[in-house]
CSV table of C-alpha atoms (C1' of nucleotides) in Angstrom, one decimal:
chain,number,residue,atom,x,y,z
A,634,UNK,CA,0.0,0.0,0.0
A,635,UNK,CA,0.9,3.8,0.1
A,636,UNK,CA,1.0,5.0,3.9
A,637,UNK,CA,4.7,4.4,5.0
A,638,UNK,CA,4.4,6.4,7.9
A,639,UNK,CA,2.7,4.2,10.6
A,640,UNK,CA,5.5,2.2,13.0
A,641,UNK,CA,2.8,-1.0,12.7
A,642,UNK,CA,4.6,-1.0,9.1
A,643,UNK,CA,7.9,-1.3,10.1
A,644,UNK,CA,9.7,-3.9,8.9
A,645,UNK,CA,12.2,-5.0,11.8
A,646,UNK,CA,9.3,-5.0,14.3
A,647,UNK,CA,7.1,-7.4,12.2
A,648,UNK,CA,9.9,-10.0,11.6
A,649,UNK,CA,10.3,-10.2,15.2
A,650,UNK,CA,6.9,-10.7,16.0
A,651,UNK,CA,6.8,-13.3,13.7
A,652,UNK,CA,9.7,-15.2,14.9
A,653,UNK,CA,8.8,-14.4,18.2
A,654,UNK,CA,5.2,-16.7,16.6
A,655,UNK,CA,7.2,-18.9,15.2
A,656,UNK,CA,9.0,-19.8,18.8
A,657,UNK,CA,5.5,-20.0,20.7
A,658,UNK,CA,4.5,-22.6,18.3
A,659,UNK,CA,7.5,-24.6,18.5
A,660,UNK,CA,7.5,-24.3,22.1
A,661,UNK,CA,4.2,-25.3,22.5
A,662,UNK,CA,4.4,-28.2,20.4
A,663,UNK,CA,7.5,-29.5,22.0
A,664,UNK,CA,5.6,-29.5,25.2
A,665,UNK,CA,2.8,-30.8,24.0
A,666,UNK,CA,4.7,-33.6,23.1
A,667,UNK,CA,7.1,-33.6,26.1
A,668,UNK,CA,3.5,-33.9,28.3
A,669,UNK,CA,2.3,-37.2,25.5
A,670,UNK,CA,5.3,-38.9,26.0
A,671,UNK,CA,4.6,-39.3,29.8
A,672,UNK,CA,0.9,-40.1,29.0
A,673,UNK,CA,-0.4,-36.1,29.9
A,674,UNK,CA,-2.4,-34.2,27.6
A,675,UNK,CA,-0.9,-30.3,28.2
A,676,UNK,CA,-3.4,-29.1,30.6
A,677,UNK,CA,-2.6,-31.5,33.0
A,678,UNK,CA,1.2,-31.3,32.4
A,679,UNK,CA,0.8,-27.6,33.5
A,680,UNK,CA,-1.3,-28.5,36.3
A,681,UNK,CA,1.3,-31.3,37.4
A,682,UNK,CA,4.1,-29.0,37.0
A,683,UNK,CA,2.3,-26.2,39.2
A,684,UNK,CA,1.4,-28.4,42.0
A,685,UNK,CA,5.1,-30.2,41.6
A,686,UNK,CA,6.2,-26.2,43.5
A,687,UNK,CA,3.5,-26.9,45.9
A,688,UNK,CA,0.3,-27.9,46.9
A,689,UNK,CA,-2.5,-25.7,45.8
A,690,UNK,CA,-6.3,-25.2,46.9
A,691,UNK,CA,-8.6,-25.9,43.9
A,692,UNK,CA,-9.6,-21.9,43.2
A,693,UNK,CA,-5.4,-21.1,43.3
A,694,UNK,CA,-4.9,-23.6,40.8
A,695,UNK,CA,-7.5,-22.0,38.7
A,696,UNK,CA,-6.2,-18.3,39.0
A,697,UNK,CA,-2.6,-19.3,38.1
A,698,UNK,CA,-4.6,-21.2,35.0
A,699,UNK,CA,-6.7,-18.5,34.6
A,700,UNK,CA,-9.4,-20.4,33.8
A,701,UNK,CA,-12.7,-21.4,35.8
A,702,UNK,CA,-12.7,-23.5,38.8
A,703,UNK,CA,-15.2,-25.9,37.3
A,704,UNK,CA,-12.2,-26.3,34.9
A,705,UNK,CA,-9.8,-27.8,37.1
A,706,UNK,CA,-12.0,-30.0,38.7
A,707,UNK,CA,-12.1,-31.9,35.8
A,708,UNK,CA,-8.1,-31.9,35.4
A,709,UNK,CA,-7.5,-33.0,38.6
A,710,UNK,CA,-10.0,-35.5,38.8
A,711,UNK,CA,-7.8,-37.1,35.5
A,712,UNK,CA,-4.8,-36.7,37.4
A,713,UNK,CA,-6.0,-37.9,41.1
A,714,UNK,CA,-7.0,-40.9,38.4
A,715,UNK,CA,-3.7,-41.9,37.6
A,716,UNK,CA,-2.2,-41.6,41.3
A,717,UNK,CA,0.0,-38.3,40.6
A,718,UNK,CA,-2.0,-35.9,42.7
A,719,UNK,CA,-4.3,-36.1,45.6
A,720,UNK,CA,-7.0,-34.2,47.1
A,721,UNK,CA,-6.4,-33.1,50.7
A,722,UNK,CA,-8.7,-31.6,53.2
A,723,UNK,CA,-7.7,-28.0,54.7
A,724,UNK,CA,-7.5,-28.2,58.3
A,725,UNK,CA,-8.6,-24.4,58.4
A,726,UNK,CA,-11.4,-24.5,55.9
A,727,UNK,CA,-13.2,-27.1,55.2
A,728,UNK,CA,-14.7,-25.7,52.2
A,729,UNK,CA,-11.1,-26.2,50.4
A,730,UNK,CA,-9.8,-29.0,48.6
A,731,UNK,CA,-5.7,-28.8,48.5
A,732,UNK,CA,-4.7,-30.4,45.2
A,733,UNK,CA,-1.0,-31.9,45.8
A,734,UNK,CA,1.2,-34.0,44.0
A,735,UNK,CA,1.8,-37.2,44.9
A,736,UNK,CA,5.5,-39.3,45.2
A,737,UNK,CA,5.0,-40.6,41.5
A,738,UNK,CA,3.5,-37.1,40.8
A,739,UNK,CA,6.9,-35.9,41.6
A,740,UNK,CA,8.8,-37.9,39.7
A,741,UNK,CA,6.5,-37.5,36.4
A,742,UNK,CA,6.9,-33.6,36.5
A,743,UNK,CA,10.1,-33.8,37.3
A,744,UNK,CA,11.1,-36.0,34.0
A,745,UNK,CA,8.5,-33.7,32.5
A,746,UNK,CA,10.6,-30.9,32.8
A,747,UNK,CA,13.4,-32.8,32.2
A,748,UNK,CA,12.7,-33.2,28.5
A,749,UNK,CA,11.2,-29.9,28.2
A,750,UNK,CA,14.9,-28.7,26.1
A,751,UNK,CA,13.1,-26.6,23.5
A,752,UNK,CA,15.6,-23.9,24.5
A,753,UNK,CA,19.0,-25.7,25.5
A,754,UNK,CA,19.7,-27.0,21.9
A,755,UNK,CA,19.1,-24.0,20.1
A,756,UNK,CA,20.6,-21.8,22.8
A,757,UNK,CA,24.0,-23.6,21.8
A,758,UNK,CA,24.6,-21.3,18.8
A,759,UNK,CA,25.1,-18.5,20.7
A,760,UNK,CA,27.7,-17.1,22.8
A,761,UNK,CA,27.5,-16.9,26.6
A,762,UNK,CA,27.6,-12.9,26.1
A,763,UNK,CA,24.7,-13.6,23.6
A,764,UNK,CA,23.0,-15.4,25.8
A,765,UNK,CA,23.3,-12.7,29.0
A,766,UNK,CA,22.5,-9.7,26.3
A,767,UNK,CA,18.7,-12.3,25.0
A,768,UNK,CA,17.9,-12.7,28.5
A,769,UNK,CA,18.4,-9.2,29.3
A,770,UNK,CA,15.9,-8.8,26.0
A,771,UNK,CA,14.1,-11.0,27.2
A,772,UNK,CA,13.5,-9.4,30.8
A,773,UNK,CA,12.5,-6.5,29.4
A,774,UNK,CA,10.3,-7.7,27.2
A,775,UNK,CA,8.3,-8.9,30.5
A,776,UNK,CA,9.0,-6.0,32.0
A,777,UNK,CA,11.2,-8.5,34.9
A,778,UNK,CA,13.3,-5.9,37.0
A,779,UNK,CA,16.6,-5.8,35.3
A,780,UNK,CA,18.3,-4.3,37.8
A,781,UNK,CA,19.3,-7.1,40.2
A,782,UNK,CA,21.1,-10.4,39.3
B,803,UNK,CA,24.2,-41.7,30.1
B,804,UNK,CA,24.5,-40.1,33.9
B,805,UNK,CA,25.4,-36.4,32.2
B,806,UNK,CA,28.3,-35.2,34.1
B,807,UNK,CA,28.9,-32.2,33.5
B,808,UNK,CA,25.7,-31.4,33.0
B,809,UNK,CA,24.9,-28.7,30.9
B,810,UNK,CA,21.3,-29.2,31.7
B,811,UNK,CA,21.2,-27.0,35.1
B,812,UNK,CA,23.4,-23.9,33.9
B,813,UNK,CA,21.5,-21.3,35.4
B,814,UNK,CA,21.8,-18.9,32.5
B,815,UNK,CA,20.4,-21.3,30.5
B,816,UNK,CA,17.5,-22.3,32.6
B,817,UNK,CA,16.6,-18.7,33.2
B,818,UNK,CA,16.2,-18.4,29.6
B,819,UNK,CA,13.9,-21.3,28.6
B,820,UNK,CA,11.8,-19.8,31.5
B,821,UNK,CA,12.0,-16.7,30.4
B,822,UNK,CA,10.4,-18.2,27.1
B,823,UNK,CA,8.3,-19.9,29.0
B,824,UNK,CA,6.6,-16.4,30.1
B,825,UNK,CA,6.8,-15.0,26.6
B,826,UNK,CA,4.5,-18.0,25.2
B,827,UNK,CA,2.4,-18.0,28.1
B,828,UNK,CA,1.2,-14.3,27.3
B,829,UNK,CA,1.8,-15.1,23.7
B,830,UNK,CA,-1.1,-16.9,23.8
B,831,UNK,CA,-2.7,-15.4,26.2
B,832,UNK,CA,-2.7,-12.3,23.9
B,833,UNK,CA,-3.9,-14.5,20.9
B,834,UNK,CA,-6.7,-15.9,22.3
B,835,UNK,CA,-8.2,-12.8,23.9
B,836,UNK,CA,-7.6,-10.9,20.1
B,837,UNK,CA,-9.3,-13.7,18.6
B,838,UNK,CA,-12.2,-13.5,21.0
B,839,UNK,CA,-12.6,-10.2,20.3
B,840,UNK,CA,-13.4,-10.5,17.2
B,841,UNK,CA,-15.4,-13.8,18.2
B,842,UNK,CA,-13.5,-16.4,16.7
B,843,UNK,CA,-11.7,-19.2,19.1
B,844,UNK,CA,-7.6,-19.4,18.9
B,845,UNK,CA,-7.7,-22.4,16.4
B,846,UNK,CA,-10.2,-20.8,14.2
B,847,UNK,CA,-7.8,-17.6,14.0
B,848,UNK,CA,-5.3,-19.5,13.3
B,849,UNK,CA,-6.2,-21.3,10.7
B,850,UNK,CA,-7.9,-17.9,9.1
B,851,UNK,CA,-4.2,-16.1,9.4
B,852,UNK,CA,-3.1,-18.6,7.7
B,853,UNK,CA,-5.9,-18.6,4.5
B,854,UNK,CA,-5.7,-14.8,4.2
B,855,UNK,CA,-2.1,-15.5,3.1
B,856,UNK,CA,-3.6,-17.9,0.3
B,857,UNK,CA,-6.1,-20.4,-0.4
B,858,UNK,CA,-4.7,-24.0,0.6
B,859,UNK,CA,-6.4,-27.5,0.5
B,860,UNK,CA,-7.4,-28.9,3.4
B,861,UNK,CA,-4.9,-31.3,3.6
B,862,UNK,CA,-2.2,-28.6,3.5
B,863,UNK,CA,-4.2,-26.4,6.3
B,864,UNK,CA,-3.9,-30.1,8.0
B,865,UNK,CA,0.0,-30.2,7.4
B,866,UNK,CA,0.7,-26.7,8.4
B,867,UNK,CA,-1.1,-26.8,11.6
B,868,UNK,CA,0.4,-30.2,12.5
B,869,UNK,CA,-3.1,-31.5,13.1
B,870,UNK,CA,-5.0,-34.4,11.5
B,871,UNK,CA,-7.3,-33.4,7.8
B,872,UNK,CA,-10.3,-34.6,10.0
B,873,UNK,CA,-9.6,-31.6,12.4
B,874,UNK,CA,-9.4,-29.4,9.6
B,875,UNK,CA,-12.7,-30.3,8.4
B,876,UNK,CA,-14.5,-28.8,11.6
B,877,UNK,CA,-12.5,-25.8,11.9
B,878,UNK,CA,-13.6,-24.8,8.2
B,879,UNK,CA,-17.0,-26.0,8.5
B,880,UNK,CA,-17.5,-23.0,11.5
B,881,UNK,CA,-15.5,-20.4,9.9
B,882,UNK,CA,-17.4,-21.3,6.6
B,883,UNK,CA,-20.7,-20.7,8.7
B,884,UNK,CA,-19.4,-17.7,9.8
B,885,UNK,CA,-19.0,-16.8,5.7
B,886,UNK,CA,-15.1,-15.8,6.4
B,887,UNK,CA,-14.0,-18.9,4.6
B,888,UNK,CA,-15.5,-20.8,1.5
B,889,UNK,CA,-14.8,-24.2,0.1
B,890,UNK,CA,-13.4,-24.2,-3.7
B,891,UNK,CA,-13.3,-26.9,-6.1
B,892,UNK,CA,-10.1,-27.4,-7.4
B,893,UNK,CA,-9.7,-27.8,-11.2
B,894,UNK,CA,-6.7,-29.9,-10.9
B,895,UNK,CA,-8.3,-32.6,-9.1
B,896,UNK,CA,-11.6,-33.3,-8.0
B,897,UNK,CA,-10.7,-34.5,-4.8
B,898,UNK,CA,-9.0,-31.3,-3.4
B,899,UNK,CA,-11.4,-28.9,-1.9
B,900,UNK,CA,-9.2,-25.6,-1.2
B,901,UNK,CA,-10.4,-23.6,1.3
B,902,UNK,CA,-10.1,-19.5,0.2
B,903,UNK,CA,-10.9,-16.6,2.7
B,904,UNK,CA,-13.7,-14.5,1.7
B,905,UNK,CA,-13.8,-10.2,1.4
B,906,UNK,CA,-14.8,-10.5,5.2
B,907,UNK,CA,-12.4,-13.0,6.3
B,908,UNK,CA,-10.0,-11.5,4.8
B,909,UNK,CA,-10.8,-8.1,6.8
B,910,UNK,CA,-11.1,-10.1,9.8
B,911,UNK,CA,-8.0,-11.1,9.3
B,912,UNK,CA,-6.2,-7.8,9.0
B,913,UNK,CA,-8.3,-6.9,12.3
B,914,UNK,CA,-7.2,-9.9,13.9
B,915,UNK,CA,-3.3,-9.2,12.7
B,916,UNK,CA,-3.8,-5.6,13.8
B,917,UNK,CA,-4.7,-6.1,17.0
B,918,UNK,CA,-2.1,-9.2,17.8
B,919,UNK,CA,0.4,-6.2,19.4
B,920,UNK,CA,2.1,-8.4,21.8
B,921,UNK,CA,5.5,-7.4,20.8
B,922,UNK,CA,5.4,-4.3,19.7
B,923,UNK,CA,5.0,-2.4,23.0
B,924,UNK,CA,7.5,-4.6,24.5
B,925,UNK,CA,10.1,-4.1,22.2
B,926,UNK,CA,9.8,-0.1,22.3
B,927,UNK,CA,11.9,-0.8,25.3
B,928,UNK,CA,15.0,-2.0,22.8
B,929,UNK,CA,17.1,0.4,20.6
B,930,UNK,CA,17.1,-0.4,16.8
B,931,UNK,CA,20.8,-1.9,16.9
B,932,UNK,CA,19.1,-4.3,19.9
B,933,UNK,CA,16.1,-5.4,17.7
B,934,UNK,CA,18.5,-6.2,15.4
B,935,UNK,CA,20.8,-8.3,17.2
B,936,UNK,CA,17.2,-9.7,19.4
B,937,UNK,CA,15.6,-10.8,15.5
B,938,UNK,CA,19.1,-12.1,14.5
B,939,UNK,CA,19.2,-14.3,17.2
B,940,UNK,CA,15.7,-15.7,17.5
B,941,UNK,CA,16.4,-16.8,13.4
B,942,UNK,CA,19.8,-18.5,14.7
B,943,UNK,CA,17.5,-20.4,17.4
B,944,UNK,CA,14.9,-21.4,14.6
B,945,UNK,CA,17.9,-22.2,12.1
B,946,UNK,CA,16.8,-19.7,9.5
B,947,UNK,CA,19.5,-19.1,7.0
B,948,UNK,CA,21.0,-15.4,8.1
B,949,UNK,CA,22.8,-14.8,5.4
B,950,UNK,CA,20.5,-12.9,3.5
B,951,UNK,CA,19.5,-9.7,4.0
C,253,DA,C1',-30.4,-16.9,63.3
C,254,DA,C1',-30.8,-15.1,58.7
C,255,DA,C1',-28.4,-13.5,54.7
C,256,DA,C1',-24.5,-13.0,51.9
C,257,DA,C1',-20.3,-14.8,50.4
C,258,DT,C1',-17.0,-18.5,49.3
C,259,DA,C1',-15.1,-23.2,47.6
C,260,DC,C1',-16.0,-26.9,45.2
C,261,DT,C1',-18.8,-29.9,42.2
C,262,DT,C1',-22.2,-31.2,38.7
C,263,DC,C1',-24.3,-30.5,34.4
C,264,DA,C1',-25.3,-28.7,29.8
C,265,DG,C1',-23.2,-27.0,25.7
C,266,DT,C1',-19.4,-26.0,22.5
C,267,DA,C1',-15.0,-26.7,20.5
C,268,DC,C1',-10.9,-29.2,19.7
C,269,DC,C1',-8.5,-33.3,18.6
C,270,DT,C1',-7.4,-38.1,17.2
C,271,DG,C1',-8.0,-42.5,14.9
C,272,DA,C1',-10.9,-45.6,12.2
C,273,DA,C1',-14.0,-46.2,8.6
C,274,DA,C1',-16.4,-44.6,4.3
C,275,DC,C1',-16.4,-42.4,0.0
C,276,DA,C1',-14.9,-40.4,-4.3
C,277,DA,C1',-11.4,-39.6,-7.5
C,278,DC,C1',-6.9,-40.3,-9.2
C,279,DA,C1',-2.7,-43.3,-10.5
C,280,DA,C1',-0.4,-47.5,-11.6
C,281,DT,C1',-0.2,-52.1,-13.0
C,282,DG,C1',-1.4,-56.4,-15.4
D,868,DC,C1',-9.3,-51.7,-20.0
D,869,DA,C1',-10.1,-53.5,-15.3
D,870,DT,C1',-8.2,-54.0,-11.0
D,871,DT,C1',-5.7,-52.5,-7.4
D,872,DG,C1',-3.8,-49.2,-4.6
D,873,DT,C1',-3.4,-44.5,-3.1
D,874,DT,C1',-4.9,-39.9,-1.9
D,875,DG,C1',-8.2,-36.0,-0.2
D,876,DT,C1',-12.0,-35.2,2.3
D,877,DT,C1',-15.7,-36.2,5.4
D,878,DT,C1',-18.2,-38.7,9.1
D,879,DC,C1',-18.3,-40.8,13.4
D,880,DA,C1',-17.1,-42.3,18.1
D,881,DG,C1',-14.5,-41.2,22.1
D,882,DG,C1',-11.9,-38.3,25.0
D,883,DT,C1',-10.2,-33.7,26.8
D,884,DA,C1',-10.8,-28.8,27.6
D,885,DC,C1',-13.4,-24.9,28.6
D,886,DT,C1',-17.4,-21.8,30.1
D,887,DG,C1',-21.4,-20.5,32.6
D,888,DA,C1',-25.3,-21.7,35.3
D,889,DA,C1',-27.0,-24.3,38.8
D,890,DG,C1',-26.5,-26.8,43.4
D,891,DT,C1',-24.3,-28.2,48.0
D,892,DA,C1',-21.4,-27.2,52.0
D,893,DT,C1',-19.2,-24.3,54.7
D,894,DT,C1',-17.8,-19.8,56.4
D,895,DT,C1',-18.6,-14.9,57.4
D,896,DT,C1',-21.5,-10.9,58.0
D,897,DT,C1',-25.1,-8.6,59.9
DNA sequence: AAAAATACTTCAGTACCTGAAACAACAATG
DNA sequence: CATTGTTGTTTCAGGTACTGAAGTATTTTT
């Protein structure tokens, strides 16, 4: 078209977000398939690797999902299925259910993340100063606070 | 095969594949809520960024989303409903059905492209001579060929 | 104690996705 | 040719994911 002024148009910007599209897919494919290879659809390889930092009330699980509670019930019923998390009462509340991983649990989102490499292999091409100047990139880009580390 | 010096827990390293980690995560986030905006689901929007680049046969929508043909079938039945995509005969062969955006798909499409602005506010943060060296990096990572341009 | 809020589940309803089976049209072989 | 095999698409069954609207228990508020 004619109208070269607009920055949506430029160039540089574009190619990134579309290699920046072309890692999400790739990422997400890898885990996908990372998560089939121990028998987990994605969802509940997310959920698995959530409750693998800690055990989680049902409605927490949800929020860090952002999804709906009614959601999760269903994921962790799958899960509680195949012995890798449990329900547990809350001594405070008894209104909560505390989703928790179990000892096989564990182990599963621990190999999970194991194989999760998307990023080491590639990574290898560059330099270790490359690598300190993308993650600072990449901070920034989440707007992380650059200043410590 | 007990990896002794293990490459795998180099903290740079890690800090990095989580950092992409977070950059899919609102990714997709991002996607989705564009798409539903303009009341399409992420895998319909998908698969109408891809026709406005072209018509394709199915089988080829199939191949580039990495998801069976039968899949396919559905997604273009509801955008087909939604009169953003049609079904062509191809003249070739009168097996192939191609699947070709329509006028309003393809405007949905630019809408849908238009709003996708994930990394352009982020990256106002980064100098042009950054960008540069951000997109040459992400092509090294997805092997493109960077000796061109 | 009654009313309002909270945590979880259950239940439609939709979409996504796979794999098997069916169908039509093409390609290759005898 | 006629047969056989292959390919492109659809249909169907089965499972998962997800939302939003009930419903049930259990706090918390008033």
């Amino acid at each position: 078209m004619t109208a070269p002024s607009s920055p949506r148009t430029d160039l540089l910007t574009l190619e990134v977000v579309e290699l920046i599209g072309e890692i999400v897919a790739r990422y997400h494919q890898e885990y996908e398939e990372a998560a089939s290879r121990h028998g987990l659809t994605g969802a509940q390889a997310r959920v698995l690797g959530l409750l693998s930092l800690g055990p989680l009330p049902m409605r927490q699980v949800a929020q860090r999902l952002k999804c709906e509670p009614s959601n999760v019930t269903g994921i962790v019923d799958r899960l509680e299925a195949r012995v890798l998390v449990e329900r547990q009462p809350s001594p405070g509340d008894r209104r909560v259910k505390v989703a928790a991983v179990t000892a096989e649990g564990r182990r599963t989102a621990r190999a999970l993340r194991e194989s999760l490499d998307f990023a080491r292999e590639p990574l290898s091409g560059l330099s270790q100063d490359e690598r300190v100047a993308f993650r600072d990139m990449l901070r920034r880009m989440l707007g992380v606070d650059v200043g410590t580390d």
